[in-house]
Coordinates of C-alpha atoms in Angstrom, one line a residue:
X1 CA 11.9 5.7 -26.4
X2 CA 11.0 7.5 -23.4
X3 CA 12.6 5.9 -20.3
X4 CA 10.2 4.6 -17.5
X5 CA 10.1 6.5 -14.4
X6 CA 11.5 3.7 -12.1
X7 CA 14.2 3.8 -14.5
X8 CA 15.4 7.4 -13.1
X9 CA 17.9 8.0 -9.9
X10 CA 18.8 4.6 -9.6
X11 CA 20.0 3.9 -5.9
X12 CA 19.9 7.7 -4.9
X13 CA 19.5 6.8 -1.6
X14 CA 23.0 7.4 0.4
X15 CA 23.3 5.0 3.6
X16 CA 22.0 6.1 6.8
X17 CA 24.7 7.3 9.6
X18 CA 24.8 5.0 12.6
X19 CA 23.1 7.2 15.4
X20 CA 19.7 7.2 12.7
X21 CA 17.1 5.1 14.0
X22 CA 16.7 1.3 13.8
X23 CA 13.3 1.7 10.9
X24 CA 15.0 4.1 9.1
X25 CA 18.4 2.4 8.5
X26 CA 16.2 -0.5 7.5
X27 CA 14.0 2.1 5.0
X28 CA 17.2 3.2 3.5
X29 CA 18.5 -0.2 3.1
X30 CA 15.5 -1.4 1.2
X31 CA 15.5 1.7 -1.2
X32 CA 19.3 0.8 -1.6
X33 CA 18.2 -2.8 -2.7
X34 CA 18.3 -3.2 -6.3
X35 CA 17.3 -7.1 -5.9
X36 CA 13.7 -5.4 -5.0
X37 CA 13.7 -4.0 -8.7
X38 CA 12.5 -7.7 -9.7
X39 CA 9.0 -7.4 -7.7
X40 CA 8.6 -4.2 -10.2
X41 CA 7.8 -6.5 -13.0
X42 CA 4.5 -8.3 -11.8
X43 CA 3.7 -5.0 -9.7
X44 CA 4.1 -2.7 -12.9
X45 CA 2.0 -5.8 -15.1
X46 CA -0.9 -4.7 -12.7
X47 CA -0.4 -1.4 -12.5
X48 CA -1.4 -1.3 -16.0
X49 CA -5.3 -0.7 -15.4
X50 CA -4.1 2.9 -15.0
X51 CA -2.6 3.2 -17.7
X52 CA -5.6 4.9 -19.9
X53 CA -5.3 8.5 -19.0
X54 CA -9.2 8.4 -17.5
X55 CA -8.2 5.7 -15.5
X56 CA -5.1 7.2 -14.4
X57 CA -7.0 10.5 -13.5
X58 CA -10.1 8.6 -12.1
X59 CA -7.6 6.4 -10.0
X60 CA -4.9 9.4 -8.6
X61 CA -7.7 11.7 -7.6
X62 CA -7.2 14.3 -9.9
X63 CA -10.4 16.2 -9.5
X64 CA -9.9 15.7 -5.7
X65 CA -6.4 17.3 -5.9
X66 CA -4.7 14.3 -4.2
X67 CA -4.1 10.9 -4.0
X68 CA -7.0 8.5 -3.4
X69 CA -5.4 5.3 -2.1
X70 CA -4.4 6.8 1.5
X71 CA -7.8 7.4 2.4
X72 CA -9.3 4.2 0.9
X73 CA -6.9 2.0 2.8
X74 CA -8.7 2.8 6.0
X75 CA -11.9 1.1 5.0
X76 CA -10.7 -2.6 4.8
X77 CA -8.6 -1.9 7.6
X78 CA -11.5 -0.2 9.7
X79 CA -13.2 -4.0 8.6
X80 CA -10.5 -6.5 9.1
X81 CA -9.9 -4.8 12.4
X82 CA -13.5 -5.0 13.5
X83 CA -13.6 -8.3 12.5
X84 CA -10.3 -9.1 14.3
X85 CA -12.0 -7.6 17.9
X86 CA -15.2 -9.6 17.5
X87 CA -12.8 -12.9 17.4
X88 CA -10.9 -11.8 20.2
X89 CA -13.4 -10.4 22.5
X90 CA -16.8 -11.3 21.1
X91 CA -18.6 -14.7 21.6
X92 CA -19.7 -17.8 20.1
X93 CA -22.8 -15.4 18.2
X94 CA -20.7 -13.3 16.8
X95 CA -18.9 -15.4 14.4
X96 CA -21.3 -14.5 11.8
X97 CA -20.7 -11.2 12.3
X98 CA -17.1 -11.1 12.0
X99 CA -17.2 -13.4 8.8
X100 CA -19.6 -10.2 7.2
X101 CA -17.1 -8.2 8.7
X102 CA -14.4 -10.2 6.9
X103 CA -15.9 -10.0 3.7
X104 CA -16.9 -6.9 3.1
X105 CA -13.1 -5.8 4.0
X106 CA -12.1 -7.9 1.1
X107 CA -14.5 -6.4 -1.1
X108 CA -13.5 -3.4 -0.5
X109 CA -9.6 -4.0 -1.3
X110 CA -10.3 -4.2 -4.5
X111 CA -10.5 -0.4 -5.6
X112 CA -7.9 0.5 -2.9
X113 CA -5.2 -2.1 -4.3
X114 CA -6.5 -0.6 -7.6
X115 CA -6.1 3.2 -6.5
X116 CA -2.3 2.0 -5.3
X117 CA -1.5 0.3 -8.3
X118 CA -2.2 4.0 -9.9
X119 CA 0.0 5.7 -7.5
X120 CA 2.6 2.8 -8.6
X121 CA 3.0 4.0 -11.8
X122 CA 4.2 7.5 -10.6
X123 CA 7.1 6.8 -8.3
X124 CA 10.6 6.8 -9.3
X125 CA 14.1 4.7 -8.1
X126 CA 14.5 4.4 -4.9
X127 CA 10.8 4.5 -3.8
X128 CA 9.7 2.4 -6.3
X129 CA 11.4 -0.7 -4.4
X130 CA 9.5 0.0 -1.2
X131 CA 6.6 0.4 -2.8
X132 CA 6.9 -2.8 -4.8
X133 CA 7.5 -4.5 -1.2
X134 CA 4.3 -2.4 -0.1
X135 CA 2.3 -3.8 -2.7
X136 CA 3.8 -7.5 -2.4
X137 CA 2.8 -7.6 1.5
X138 CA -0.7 -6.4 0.9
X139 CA -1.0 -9.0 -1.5
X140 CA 0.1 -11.4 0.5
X141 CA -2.1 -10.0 3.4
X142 CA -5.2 -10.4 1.4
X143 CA -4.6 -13.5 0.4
X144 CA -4.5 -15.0 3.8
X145 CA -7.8 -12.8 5.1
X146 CA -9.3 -15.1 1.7
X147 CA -8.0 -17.9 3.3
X148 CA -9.6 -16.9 6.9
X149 CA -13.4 -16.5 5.3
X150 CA -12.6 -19.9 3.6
X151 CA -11.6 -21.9 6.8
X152 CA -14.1 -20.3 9.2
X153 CA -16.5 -22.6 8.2
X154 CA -15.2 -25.6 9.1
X155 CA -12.3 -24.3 11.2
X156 CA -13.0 -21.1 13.3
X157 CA -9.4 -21.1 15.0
X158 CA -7.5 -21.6 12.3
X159 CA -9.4 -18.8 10.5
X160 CA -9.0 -16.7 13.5
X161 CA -4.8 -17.4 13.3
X162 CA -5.0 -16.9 9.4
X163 CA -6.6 -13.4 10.1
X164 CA -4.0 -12.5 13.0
X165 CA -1.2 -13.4 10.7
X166 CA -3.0 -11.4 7.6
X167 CA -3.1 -8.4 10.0
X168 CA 0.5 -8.8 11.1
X169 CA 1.6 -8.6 7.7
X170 CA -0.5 -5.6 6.7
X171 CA 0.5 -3.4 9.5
X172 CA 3.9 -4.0 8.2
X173 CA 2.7 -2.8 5.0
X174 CA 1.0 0.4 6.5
X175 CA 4.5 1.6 8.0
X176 CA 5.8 0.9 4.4
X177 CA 3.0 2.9 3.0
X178 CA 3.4 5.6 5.7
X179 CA 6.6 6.0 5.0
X180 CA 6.4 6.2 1.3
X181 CA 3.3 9.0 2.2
X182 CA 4.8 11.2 4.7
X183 CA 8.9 10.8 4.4
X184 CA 8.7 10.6 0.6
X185 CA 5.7 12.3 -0.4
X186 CA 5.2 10.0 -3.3
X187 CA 1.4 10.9 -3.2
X188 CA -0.3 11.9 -6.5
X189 CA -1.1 15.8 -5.4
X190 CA -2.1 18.6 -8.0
X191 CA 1.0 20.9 -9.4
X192 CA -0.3 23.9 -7.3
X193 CA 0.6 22.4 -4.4
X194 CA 4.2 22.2 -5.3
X195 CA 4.8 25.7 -6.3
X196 CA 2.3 27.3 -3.6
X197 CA 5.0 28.1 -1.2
X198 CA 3.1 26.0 1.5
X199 CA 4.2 23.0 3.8
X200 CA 7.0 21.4 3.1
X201 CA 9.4 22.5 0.0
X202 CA 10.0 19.0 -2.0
X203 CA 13.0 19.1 -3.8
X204 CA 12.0 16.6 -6.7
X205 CA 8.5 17.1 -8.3
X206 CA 6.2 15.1 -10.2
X207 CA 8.0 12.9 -12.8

């Protein structure tokens, strides 16, 4: 049986020294965590819509030559943060506006969360556990924007606080996910790229 790739370098993460920043004691802490292997279980039950091979190739951006989920993820955010300045700043009229705004951001997070699922599949132990977290607080995130369109309606403030705390927890997803994309370089990417000679020299390729 071939062995799962979140089954490889388990806890190859060494500890961070003491003079390393606060965020990335705390990043090395969570790829350390092997308690964060049990949100692989439902994460890697979704990530199964990639598993066809034209899924997995629609979903990584193959023909692009690079992942597709880091660009996607700015178009709910680009929404939900709209939305978020029209409850802030905007008026009574523009509740409408912002509830649109709300919705279509949610629409929208489905084929990111998808695309992300796809990238899922691809990283190994350590990363894997801080992209399970990743993909557990954008879950969470979403679930409470769902639950700001449903008690606008009757409710505007309390949608406005669910939307505030939905936004809270997703920018604490983003710094997950930026950290996965640009200290890990987990990113789906075509094999030239890796042998080129250019940017930065990984030192463990595509599993």
């Amino acid at each position: 049986m071939t062995a799962s790739p979140h089954d490889r370098l388990p806890d190859a993460t060494p500890s961070a020294g003491g003079g390393s920043p606060v965020a990335v004691r705390l990043m090395r802490a969570l790829e350390r965590s092997a308690v964060l292997d049990r949100l692989g279980g439902p994460v890697g039950a979704l990530s199964a819509v990639a598993q066809p091979p034209w899924a997995r190739d629609l979903l990584t951006g193959r023909a692009l030559g690079h992942a597709l989920h880091p660009a996607m993820t700015d178009v709910p955010i680009g929404l939900w943060s709209s939305s978020l300045l029209l409850d802030v700043l905007g008026h009574e009229q523009d509740r409408p506006a912002s509830r649109r705004l709300l919705a279509a951001g949610l629409l929208s997070a489905v084929p990111t969360v998808v695309t992300g699922l796809a990238e899922w599949r691809s990283t190994t132990r350590p990363e894997s556990r801080v992209a399970s977290v990743h993909a557990s607080l954008n879950a969470v995130s979403v679930g409470l924007y769902a639950g700001s369109l449903a008690a606008r309606r009757g409710s505007p403030r309390a949608g406005v606080a669910l939307s505030l705390a939905a936004t809270t927890v997703a920018t604490v997803a983003g710094v997950l996910g930026g950290h996965l994309a640009t200290a890990r370089k987990t990113g789906s990417r075509d094999p030239s790229y890796l042998v080129d000679g250019v940017g930065p020299q990984l030192s463990r390729g595509t599993p």
